Amino acid sequence: MTAPRATGKTRISETEHSEIEPLRQRFGEIGQGHVFGLWNDLTNEERVQLAAQAGQLDLDDLQRRRESVINPSPPGSDETIEPASAVTLEELGDRERKRLANLGEEMLRAGRIGVMVVAGGQGTRLGWDGPKGGFPIGPVTDRCLFEIQAQRLLNLRKRYDVALPWYVMTSAATHTATEALFTDREWFGIPPEDVRFFEQGSVPSLDLSGRLMLERPGRIFVNPDGHGGTLTALLRTGTLDAMEQRGIDRIFFYQVDNPLVNIADPVFLGLHETSEAEMSCKVIRKLEPMEKVGIVARVDGRVGMVEYTELGDEERYARDPNGDLRFWTGNVAIHILNTDFVRRVASDPERWLPYHASMKKIPYVDSDGKFQEPAEPNGHKFERFVFDALPAAHQVCILEADRTREYAPVKNASGGESPESARNKLSQEYRRWLGEAGVALPDTDALIEIDHSRINGADDAAALQIRSIEQAPDAIRTSPGARS
Ligand code: UTP
């Protein structure tokens, strides 16, 4: 199949020609001259766009990444990996939990907290055509991921009498559609001045021999720069400055595809503060050695992340004297970051935020201008990961979260980590809140959904002083036909 072409070619002017020639030459010198290989077939507009895109590329960075795919450094160095110490649910007694929650609530009331969601991913595995945050996930209604999160924010705004701004990171792939969704849904009830979108960067992909690829004859193929791109985007877009001007010095970070996330959990905030941490992580207890989750650990003495593919068998299967996994601290990408820490890391991305290459099938235009859809991985996409900032922190605090209560990822279309498993987990959590508040529950097969803006925990449920769910029809829904 031949790629679609614009028609109406015009000749590029002499002036533009003299500006573009050095660029073409430079690309030729670094083995990337093919980018201009279809130049003669481009319209004037396409030429100008390609020259602008090529002119903006950081060629030193490109060279480094090219080198990294041609001559990858050997994996499995002699790093020492030790478990990182984490505060477990078991050791966090009621009294301490209350003390930390009080401290976190004070931070919230003082307006020190900004809530940030990363929503730049493309949801390829889910197969959803649109921003993932718009995916309907309510167990009973079609409330989308963003709406459930917005309802939690609305509850917290009221509870702590604070604006609690929401920072939504998008990418070139999701930005326009995300803004349109928020506008269409009237910002899910949050005042627009308390929602700020900012766009992450993108980075050119490379083929297996380190050459740039063309998405179409006049455009270089780029991919979003990963959730670690958040940190550089916060700085580059002025979002970090805007946060600090509002008095925010702590950022609660989470991923859009976890509808169970306990946004701005006061206990986590309080622990972060008393630990004098610069970055904190919530972790879940890994269920079995082969579970595909990265581990927060001590790597050569500093807290960092070890991806599940990088954990050796010795560590993977190691157990402590109680028979529990030694490396159990599974990363679920829920963090607290200090704004001054973000500034420090984002100001030196080459040091702290390396690109990670992963092989993917990348559709491209070949040297004859023909569109190709590869059957096998044919190139590398490059991403930065937010957890790479961990070793830069002078102090990191790690808190265990109950995986059944705070983690319901929506990654795949079916099976594990799917919409179905997430809806069941949400419903289970709502049952728990209502059960603790003494509300009669419908039969166990029935799904329950709660409006978080009214009920955001068992305490809110108890405050309603109801005995049956029919007494709060606006706040609680059950799947049709359920009986209590
Ligand atoms: P994932 O990689 O798990 O999800 O990103 P995805 O990108 O949405 O889906 P796949 O991999 O294509 O199937 C985890 C979180 O990080 C965000 C995603 O939006 C999600 O909240 N993310 C990921 C970004 O914001 N930017 C990125 O470049 C990558």
mmCIF file with all atom_site columns, C-alpha atoms in Angstrom, residues 130-225:
data_model
loop_
_atom_site.group_PDB
_atom_site.id
_atom_site.type_symbol
_atom_site.label_atom_id
_atom_site.label_alt_id
_atom_site.label_comp_id
_atom_site.label_asym_id
_atom_site.label_entity_id
_atom_site.label_seq_id
_atom_site.pdbx_PDB_ins_code
_atom_site.Cartn_x
_atom_site.Cartn_y
_atom_site.Cartn_z
_atom_site.occupancy
_atom_site.B_iso_or_equiv
_atom_site.pdbx_formal_charge
_atom_site.auth_seq_id
_atom_site.auth_comp_id
_atom_site.auth_asym_id
_atom_site.auth_atom_id
_atom_site.pdbx_PDB_model_num
ATOM 1  C CA . GLY A 1 130 ? -9.488  7.470  22.524 1.00 0.00 ? 130 GLY A CA 1
ATOM 2  C CA . PRO A 1 131 ? -7.837  8.657  25.716 1.00 0.00 ? 131 PRO A CA 1
ATOM 3  C CA . LYS A 1 132 ? -7.815  5.820  28.250 1.00 0.00 ? 132 LYS A CA 1
ATOM 4  C CA . GLY A 1 133 ? -9.263  8.168  30.892 1.00 0.00 ? 133 GLY A CA 1
ATOM 5  C CA . GLY A 1 134 ? -12.492 8.177  28.863 1.00 0.00 ? 134 GLY A CA 1
ATOM 6  C CA . PHE A 1 135 ? -12.874 4.404  29.166 1.00 0.00 ? 135 PHE A CA 1
ATOM 7  C CA . PRO A 1 136 ? -16.173 3.460  30.887 1.00 0.00 ? 136 PRO A CA 1
ATOM 8  C CA . ILE A 1 137 ? -15.308 1.597  34.083 1.00 0.00 ? 137 ILE A CA 1
ATOM 9  C CA . GLY A 1 138 ? -18.198 2.129  36.520 1.00 0.00 ? 138 GLY A CA 1
ATOM 10 C CA . PRO A 1 139 ? -19.368 -1.346 37.625 1.00 0.00 ? 139 PRO A CA 1
ATOM 11 C CA . VAL A 1 140 ? -23.011 -0.331 37.125 1.00 0.00 ? 140 VAL A CA 1
ATOM 12 C CA . THR A 1 141 ? -23.020 2.963  35.198 1.00 0.00 ? 141 THR A CA 1
ATOM 13 C CA . ASP A 1 142 ? -20.747 3.975  32.329 1.00 0.00 ? 142 ASP A CA 1
ATOM 14 C CA . ARG A 1 143 ? -18.744 6.431  34.435 1.00 0.00 ? 143 ARG A CA 1
ATOM 15 C CA . CYS A 1 144 ? -15.303 6.711  32.894 1.00 0.00 ? 144 CYS A CA 1
ATOM 16 C CA . LEU A 1 145 ? -11.929 6.547  34.660 1.00 0.00 ? 145 LEU A CA 1
ATOM 17 C CA . PHE A 1 146 ? -11.564 10.350 34.691 1.00 0.00 ? 146 PHE A CA 1
ATOM 18 C CA . GLU A 1 147 ? -15.068 10.770 36.143 1.00 0.00 ? 147 GLU A CA 1
ATOM 19 C CA . ILE A 1 148 ? -14.454 8.396  39.042 1.00 0.00 ? 148 ILE A CA 1
ATOM 20 C CA . GLN A 1 149 ? -11.189 10.191 39.800 1.00 0.00 ? 149 GLN A CA 1
ATOM 21 C CA . ALA A 1 150 ? -12.883 13.588 39.516 1.00 0.00 ? 150 ALA A CA 1
ATOM 22 C CA . GLN A 1 151 ? -15.545 12.456 41.969 1.00 0.00 ? 151 GLN A CA 1
ATOM 23 C CA . ARG A 1 152 ? -12.883 11.499 44.476 1.00 0.00 ? 152 ARG A CA 1
ATOM 24 C CA . LEU A 1 153 ? -11.349 14.958 44.037 1.00 0.00 ? 153 LEU A CA 1
ATOM 25 C CA . LEU A 1 154 ? -14.729 16.630 44.511 1.00 0.00 ? 154 LEU A CA 1
ATOM 26 C CA . ASN A 1 155 ? -15.138 14.766 47.787 1.00 0.00 ? 155 ASN A CA 1
ATOM 27 C CA . LEU A 1 156 ? -11.683 15.766 49.031 1.00 0.00 ? 156 LEU A CA 1
ATOM 28 C CA . ARG A 1 157 ? -12.184 19.388 47.980 1.00 0.00 ? 157 ARG A CA 1
ATOM 29 C CA . LYS A 1 158 ? -15.261 19.529 50.162 1.00 0.00 ? 158 LYS A CA 1
ATOM 30 C CA . ARG A 1 159 ? -13.872 17.499 53.029 1.00 0.00 ? 159 ARG A CA 1
ATOM 31 C CA . TYR A 1 160 ? -10.731 19.632 53.371 1.00 0.00 ? 160 TYR A CA 1
ATOM 32 C CA . ASP A 1 161 ? -12.171 22.877 52.042 1.00 0.00 ? 161 ASP A CA 1
ATOM 33 C CA . VAL A 1 162 ? -9.365  23.220 49.526 1.00 0.00 ? 162 VAL A CA 1
ATOM 34 C CA . ALA A 1 163 ? -9.033  23.628 45.727 1.00 0.00 ? 163 ALA A CA 1
ATOM 35 C CA . LEU A 1 164 ? -6.783  20.552 45.323 1.00 0.00 ? 164 LEU A CA 1
ATOM 36 C CA . PRO A 1 165 ? -5.733  21.296 41.712 1.00 0.00 ? 165 PRO A CA 1
ATOM 37 C CA . TRP A 1 166 ? -5.659  18.444 39.224 1.00 0.00 ? 166 TRP A CA 1
ATOM 38 C CA . TYR A 1 167 ? -2.734  18.274 36.755 1.00 0.00 ? 167 TYR A CA 1
ATOM 39 C CA . VAL A 1 168 ? -3.423  16.048 33.778 1.00 0.00 ? 168 VAL A CA 1
ATOM 40 C CA . MET A 1 169 ? -0.451  15.000 31.680 1.00 0.00 ? 169 MET A CA 1
ATOM 41 C CA . THR A 1 170 ? -1.351  14.222 28.086 1.00 0.00 ? 170 THR A CA 1
ATOM 42 C CA . SER A 1 171 ? 0.717   13.384 25.004 1.00 0.00 ? 171 SER A CA 1
ATOM 43 C CA . ALA A 1 172 ? 0.515   14.360 21.334 1.00 0.00 ? 172 ALA A CA 1
ATOM 44 C CA . ALA A 1 173 ? -1.636  11.235 20.945 1.00 0.00 ? 173 ALA A CA 1
ATOM 45 C CA . THR A 1 174 ? -4.146  12.146 23.687 1.00 0.00 ? 174 THR A CA 1
ATOM 46 C CA . HIS A 1 175 ? -4.008  15.922 24.230 1.00 0.00 ? 175 HIS A CA 1
ATOM 47 C CA . THR A 1 176 ? -6.752  17.237 21.948 1.00 0.00 ? 176 THR A CA 1
ATOM 48 C CA . ALA A 1 177 ? -9.152  14.390 22.681 1.00 0.00 ? 177 ALA A CA 1
ATOM 49 C CA . THR A 1 178 ? -8.594  14.711 26.453 1.00 0.00 ? 178 THR A CA 1
ATOM 50 C CA . GLU A 1 179 ? -9.288  18.440 26.460 1.00 0.00 ? 179 GLU A CA 1
ATOM 51 C CA . ALA A 1 180 ? -12.386 17.862 24.318 1.00 0.00 ? 180 ALA A CA 1
ATOM 52 C CA . LEU A 1 181 ? -13.616 15.182 26.721 1.00 0.00 ? 181 LEU A CA 1
ATOM 53 C CA . PHE A 1 182 ? -13.218 17.459 29.738 1.00 0.00 ? 182 PHE A CA 1
ATOM 54 C CA . THR A 1 183 ? -14.951 20.341 27.958 1.00 0.00 ? 183 THR A CA 1
ATOM 55 C CA . ASP A 1 184 ? -17.763 18.106 26.799 1.00 0.00 ? 184 ASP A CA 1
ATOM 56 C CA . ARG A 1 185 ? -18.275 16.728 30.338 1.00 0.00 ? 185 ARG A CA 1
ATOM 57 C CA . GLU A 1 186 ? -17.959 20.183 31.943 1.00 0.00 ? 186 GLU A CA 1
ATOM 58 C CA . TRP A 1 187 ? -14.720 19.245 33.671 1.00 0.00 ? 187 TRP A CA 1
ATOM 59 C CA . PHE A 1 188 ? -16.626 16.557 35.576 1.00 0.00 ? 188 PHE A CA 1
ATOM 60 C CA . GLY A 1 189 ? -17.836 19.215 37.992 1.00 0.00 ? 189 GLY A CA 1
ATOM 61 C CA . ILE A 1 190 ? -14.394 20.582 38.912 1.00 0.00 ? 190 ILE A CA 1
ATOM 62 C CA . PRO A 1 191 ? -13.882 24.320 38.294 1.00 0.00 ? 191 PRO A CA 1
ATOM 63 C CA . PRO A 1 192 ? -11.781 24.604 35.086 1.00 0.00 ? 192 PRO A CA 1
ATOM 64 C CA . GLU A 1 193 ? -9.272  26.882 36.835 1.00 0.00 ? 193 GLU A CA 1
ATOM 65 C CA . ASP A 1 194 ? -8.388  23.915 39.067 1.00 0.00 ? 194 ASP A CA 1
ATOM 66 C CA . VAL A 1 195 ? -7.632  21.598 36.142 1.00 0.00 ? 195 VAL A CA 1
ATOM 67 C CA . ARG A 1 196 ? -4.441  22.071 34.132 1.00 0.00 ? 196 ARG A CA 1
ATOM 68 C CA . PHE A 1 197 ? -3.390  19.983 31.142 1.00 0.00 ? 197 PHE A CA 1
ATOM 69 C CA . PHE A 1 198 ? 0.227   19.749 30.117 1.00 0.00 ? 198 PHE A CA 1
ATOM 70 C CA . GLU A 1 199 ? 1.711   17.744 27.307 1.00 0.00 ? 199 GLU A CA 1
ATOM 71 C CA . GLN A 1 200 ? 4.635   15.375 27.606 1.00 0.00 ? 200 GLN A CA 1
ATOM 72 C CA . GLY A 1 201 ? 7.404   15.366 25.017 1.00 0.00 ? 201 GLY A CA 1
ATOM 73 C CA . SER A 1 202 ? 8.006   12.922 22.219 1.00 0.00 ? 202 SER A CA 1
ATOM 74 C CA . VAL A 1 203 ? 11.115  11.181 21.006 1.00 0.00 ? 203 VAL A CA 1
ATOM 75 C CA . PRO A 1 204 ? 12.015  9.706  17.602 1.00 0.00 ? 204 PRO A CA 1
ATOM 76 C CA . SER A 1 205 ? 11.939  5.923  17.339 1.00 0.00 ? 205 SER A CA 1
ATOM 77 C CA . LEU A 1 206 ? 14.828  4.142  15.587 1.00 0.00 ? 206 LEU A CA 1
ATOM 78 C CA . ASP A 1 207 ? 14.941  1.037  13.393 1.00 0.00 ? 207 ASP A CA 1
ATOM 79 C CA . LEU A 1 208 ? 17.035  -1.949 14.426 1.00 0.00 ? 208 LEU A CA 1
ATOM 80 C CA . SER A 1 209 ? 20.170  -0.416 12.952 1.00 0.00 ? 209 SER A CA 1
ATOM 81 C CA . GLY A 1 210 ? 19.642  2.907  14.683 1.00 0.00 ? 210 GLY A CA 1
ATOM 82 C CA . ARG A 1 211 ? 18.172  4.851  11.762 1.00 0.00 ? 211 ARG A CA 1
ATOM 83 C CA . LEU A 1 212 ? 15.272  7.255  12.041 1.00 0.00 ? 212 LEU A CA 1
ATOM 84 C CA . MET A 1 213 ? 11.983  6.054  10.548 1.00 0.00 ? 213 MET A CA 1
ATOM 85 C CA . LEU A 1 214 ? 9.364   7.913  8.542  1.00 0.00 ? 214 LEU A CA 1
ATOM 86 C CA . GLU A 1 215 ? 5.738   7.830  9.589  1.00 0.00 ? 215 GLU A CA 1
ATOM 87 C CA . ARG A 1 216 ? 4.863   9.333  6.199  1.00 0.00 ? 216 ARG A CA 1
ATOM 88 C CA . PRO A 1 217 ? 7.128   10.777 3.482  1.00 0.00 ? 217 PRO A CA 1
ATOM 89 C CA . GLY A 1 218 ? 7.381   14.171 5.194  1.00 0.00 ? 218 GLY A CA 1
ATOM 90 C CA . ARG A 1 219 ? 7.243   13.158 8.871  1.00 0.00 ? 219 ARG A CA 1
ATOM 91 C CA . ILE A 1 220 ? 9.697   11.407 11.199 1.00 0.00 ? 220 ILE A CA 1
ATOM 92 C CA . PHE A 1 221 ? 8.119   8.751  13.430 1.00 0.00 ? 221 PHE A CA 1
ATOM 93 C CA . VAL A 1 222 ? 8.076   9.782  17.110 1.00 0.00 ? 222 VAL A CA 1
ATOM 94 C CA . ASN A 1 223 ? 6.587   8.197  20.241 1.00 0.00 ? 223 ASN A CA 1
ATOM 95 C CA . PRO A 1 224 ? 5.551   9.756  23.605 1.00 0.00 ? 224 PRO A CA 1
ATOM 96 C CA . ASP A 1 225 ? 8.589   9.896  25.909 1.00 0.00 ? 225 ASP A CA 1
#
